[in-house]
JSON list of C-alpha atoms in Angstrom, two decimals:
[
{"chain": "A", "resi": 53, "resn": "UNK", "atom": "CA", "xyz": [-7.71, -1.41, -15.62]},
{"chain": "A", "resi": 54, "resn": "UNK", "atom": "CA", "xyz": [-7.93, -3.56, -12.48]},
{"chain": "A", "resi": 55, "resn": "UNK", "atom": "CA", "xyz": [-7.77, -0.64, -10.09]},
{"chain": "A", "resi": 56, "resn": "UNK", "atom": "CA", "xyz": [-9.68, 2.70, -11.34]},
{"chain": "A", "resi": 57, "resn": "UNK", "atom": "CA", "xyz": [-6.81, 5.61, -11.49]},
{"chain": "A", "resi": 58, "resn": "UNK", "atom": "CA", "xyz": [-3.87, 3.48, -10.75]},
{"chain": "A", "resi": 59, "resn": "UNK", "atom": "CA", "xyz": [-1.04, 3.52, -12.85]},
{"chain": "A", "resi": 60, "resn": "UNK", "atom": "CA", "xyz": [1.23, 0.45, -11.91]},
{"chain": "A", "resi": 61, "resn": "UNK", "atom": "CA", "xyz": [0.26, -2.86, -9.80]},
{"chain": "A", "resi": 62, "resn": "UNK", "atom": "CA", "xyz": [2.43, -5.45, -8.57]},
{"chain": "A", "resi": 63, "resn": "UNK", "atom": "CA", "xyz": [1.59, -9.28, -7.07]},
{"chain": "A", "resi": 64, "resn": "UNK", "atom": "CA", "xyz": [4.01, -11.03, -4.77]},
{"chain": "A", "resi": 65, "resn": "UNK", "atom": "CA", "xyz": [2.54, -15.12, -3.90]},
{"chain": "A", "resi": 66, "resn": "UNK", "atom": "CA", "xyz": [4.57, -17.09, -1.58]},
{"chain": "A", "resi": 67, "resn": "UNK", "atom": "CA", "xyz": [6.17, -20.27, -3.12]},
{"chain": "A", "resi": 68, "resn": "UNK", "atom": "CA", "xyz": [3.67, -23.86, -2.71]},
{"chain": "A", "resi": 69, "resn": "UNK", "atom": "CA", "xyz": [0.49, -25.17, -4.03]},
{"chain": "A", "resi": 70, "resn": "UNK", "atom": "CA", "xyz": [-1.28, -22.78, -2.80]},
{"chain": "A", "resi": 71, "resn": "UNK", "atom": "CA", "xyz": [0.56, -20.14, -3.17]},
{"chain": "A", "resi": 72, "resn": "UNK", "atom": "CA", "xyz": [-1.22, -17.44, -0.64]},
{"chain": "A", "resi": 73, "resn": "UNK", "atom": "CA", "xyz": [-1.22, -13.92, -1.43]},
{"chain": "A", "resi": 74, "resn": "UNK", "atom": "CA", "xyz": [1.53, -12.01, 0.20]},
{"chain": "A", "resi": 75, "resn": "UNK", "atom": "CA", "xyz": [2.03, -8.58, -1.18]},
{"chain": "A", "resi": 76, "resn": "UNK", "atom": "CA", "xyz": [-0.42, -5.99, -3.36]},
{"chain": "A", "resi": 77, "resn": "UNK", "atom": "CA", "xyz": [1.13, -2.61, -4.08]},
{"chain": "A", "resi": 78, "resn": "UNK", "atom": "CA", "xyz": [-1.11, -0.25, -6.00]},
{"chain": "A", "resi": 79, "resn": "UNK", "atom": "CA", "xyz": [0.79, 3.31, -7.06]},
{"chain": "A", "resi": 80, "resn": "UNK", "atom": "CA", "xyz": [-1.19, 5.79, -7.99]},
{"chain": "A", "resi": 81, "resn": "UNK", "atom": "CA", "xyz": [-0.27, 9.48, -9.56]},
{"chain": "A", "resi": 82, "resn": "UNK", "atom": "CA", "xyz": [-0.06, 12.02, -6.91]},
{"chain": "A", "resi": 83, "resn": "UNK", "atom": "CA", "xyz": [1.93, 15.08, -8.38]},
{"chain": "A", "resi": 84, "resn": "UNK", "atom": "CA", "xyz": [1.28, 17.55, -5.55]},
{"chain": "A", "resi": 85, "resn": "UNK", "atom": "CA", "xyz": [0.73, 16.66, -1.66]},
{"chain": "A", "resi": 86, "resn": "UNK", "atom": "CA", "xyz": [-3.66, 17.53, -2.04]},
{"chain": "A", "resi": 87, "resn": "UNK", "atom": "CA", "xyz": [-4.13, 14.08, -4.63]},
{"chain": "A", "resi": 88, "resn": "UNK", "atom": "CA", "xyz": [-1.65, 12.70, -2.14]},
{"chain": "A", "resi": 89, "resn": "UNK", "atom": "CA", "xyz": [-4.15, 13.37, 0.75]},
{"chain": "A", "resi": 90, "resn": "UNK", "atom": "CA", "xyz": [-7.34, 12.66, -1.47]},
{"chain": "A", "resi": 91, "resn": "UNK", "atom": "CA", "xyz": [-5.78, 8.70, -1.82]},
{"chain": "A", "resi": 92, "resn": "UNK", "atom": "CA", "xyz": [-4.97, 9.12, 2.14]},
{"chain": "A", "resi": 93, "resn": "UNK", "atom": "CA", "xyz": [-8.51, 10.32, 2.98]},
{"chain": "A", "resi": 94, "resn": "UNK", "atom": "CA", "xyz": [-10.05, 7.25, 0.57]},
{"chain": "A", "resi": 95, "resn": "UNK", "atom": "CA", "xyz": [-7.62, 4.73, 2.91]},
{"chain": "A", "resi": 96, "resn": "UNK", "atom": "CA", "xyz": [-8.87, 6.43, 5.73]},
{"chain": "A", "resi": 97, "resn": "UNK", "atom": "CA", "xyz": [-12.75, 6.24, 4.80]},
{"chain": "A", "resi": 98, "resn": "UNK", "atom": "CA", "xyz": [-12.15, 2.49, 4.53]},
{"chain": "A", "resi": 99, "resn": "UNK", "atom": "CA", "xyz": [-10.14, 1.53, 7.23]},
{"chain": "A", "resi": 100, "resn": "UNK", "atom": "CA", "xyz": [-10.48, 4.63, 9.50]},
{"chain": "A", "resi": 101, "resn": "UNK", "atom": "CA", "xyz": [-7.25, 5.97, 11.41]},
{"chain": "A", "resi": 102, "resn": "UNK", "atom": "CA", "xyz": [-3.58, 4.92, 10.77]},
{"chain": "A", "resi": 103, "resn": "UNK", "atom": "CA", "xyz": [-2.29, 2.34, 13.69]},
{"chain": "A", "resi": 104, "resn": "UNK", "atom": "CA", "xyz": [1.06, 4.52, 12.83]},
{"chain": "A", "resi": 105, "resn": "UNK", "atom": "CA", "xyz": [2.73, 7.14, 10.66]},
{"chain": "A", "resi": 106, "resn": "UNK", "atom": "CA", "xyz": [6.15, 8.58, 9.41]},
{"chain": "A", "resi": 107, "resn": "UNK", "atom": "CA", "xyz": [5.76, 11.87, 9.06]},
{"chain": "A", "resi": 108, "resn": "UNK", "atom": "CA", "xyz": [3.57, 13.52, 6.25]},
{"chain": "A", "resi": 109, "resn": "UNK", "atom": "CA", "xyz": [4.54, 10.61, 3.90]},
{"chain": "A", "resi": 110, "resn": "UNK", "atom": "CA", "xyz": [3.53, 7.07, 5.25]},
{"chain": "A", "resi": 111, "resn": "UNK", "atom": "CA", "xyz": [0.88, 5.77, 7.29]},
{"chain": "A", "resi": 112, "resn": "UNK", "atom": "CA", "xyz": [0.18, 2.09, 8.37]},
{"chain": "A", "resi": 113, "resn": "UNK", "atom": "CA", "xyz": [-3.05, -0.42, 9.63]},
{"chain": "A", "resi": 114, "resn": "UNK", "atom": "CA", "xyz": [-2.44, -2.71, 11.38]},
{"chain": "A", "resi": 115, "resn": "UNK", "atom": "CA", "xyz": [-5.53, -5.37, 10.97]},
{"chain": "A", "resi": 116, "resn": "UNK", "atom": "CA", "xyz": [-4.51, -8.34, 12.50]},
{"chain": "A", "resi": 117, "resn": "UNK", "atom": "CA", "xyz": [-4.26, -10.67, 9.62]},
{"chain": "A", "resi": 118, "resn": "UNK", "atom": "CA", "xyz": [-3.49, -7.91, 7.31]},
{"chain": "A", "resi": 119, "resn": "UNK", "atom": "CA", "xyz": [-1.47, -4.56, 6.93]},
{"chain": "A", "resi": 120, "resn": "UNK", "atom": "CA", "xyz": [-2.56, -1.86, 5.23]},
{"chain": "A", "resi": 121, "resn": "UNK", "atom": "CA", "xyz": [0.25, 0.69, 4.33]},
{"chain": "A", "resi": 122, "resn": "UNK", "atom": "CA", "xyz": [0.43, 4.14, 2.09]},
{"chain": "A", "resi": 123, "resn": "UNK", "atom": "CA", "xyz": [3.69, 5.84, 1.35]},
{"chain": "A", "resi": 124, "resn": "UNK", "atom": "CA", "xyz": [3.43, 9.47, -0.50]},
{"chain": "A", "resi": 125, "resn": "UNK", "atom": "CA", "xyz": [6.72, 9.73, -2.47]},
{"chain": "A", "resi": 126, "resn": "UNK", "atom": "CA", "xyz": [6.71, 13.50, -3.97]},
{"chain": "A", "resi": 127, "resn": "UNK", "atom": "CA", "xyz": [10.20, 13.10, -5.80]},
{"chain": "A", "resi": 128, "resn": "UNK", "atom": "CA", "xyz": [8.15, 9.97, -7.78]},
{"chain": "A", "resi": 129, "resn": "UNK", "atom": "CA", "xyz": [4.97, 12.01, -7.67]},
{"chain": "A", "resi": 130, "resn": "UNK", "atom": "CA", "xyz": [3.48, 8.77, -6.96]},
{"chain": "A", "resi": 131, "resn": "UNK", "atom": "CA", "xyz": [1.32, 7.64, -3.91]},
{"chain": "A", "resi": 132, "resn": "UNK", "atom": "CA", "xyz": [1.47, 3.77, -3.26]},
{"chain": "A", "resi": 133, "resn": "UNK", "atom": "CA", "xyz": [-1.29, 1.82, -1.78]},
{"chain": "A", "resi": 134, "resn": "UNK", "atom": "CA", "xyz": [0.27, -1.76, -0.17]},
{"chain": "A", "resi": 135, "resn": "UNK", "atom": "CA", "xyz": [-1.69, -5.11, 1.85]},
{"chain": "A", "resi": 136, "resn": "UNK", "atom": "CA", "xyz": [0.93, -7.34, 3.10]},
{"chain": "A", "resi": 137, "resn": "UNK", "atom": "CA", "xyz": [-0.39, -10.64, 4.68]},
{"chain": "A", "resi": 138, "resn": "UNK", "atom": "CA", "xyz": [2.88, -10.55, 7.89]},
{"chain": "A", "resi": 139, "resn": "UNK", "atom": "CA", "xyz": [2.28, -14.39, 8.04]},
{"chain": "A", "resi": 140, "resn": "UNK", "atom": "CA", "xyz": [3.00, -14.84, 4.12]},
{"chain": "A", "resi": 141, "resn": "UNK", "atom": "CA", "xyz": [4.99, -11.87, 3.11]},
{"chain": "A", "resi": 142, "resn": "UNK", "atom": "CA", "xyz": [7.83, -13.00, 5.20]},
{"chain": "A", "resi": 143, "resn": "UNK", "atom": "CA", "xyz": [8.52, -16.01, 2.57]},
{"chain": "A", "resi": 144, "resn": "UNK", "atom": "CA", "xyz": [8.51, -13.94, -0.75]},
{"chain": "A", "resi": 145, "resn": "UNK", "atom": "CA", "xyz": [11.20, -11.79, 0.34]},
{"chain": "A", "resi": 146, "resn": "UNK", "atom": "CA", "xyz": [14.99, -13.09, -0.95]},
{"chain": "A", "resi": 147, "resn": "UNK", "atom": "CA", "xyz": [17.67, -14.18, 1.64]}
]
């Protein structure tokens, strides 16, 4: 595995030669809300507080070049981990 304890990960590049990185989503298995905090608290340790938040489930950091995102989906028991580059992300997504 790429990413210790992850279950799924998905790559979006943006279309020419060099195709720049535009999107990493990492999900991990969260079946209750504590393993849902342990993955926010590892975020957290990294980056430190969340620029913003929706509710108990998603959190966001904004680092200039780069956003940082987590969303906590119970129904899915999954917690995602995303990195979006704003200035590349933009051109991977369909009309």
């Amino acid at each position: 595995k790429s990413v210790p304890g992850a279950v799924e990960m998905a790559l979006c590049y943006a279309p020419g030669p060099a195709a720049p990185l535009g999107f990493v989503k990492i999900d991990y298995t969260a079946s209750d809300r504590a393993t849902a905090e342990r993955i926010q608290r590892m975020v957290e340790g990294r980056f430190g507080q969340p620029s913003a938040g929706e509710g108990d489930e998603a959190r966001l950091w904004n680092l200039g070049s780069v956003v940082v995102a987590t969303q906590y989906m119970p129904s899915h028991g999954q917690m995602s981990l995303m990195y979006m580059i704003p200035k590349v992300y933009h051109q991977t997504r369909q009309p």
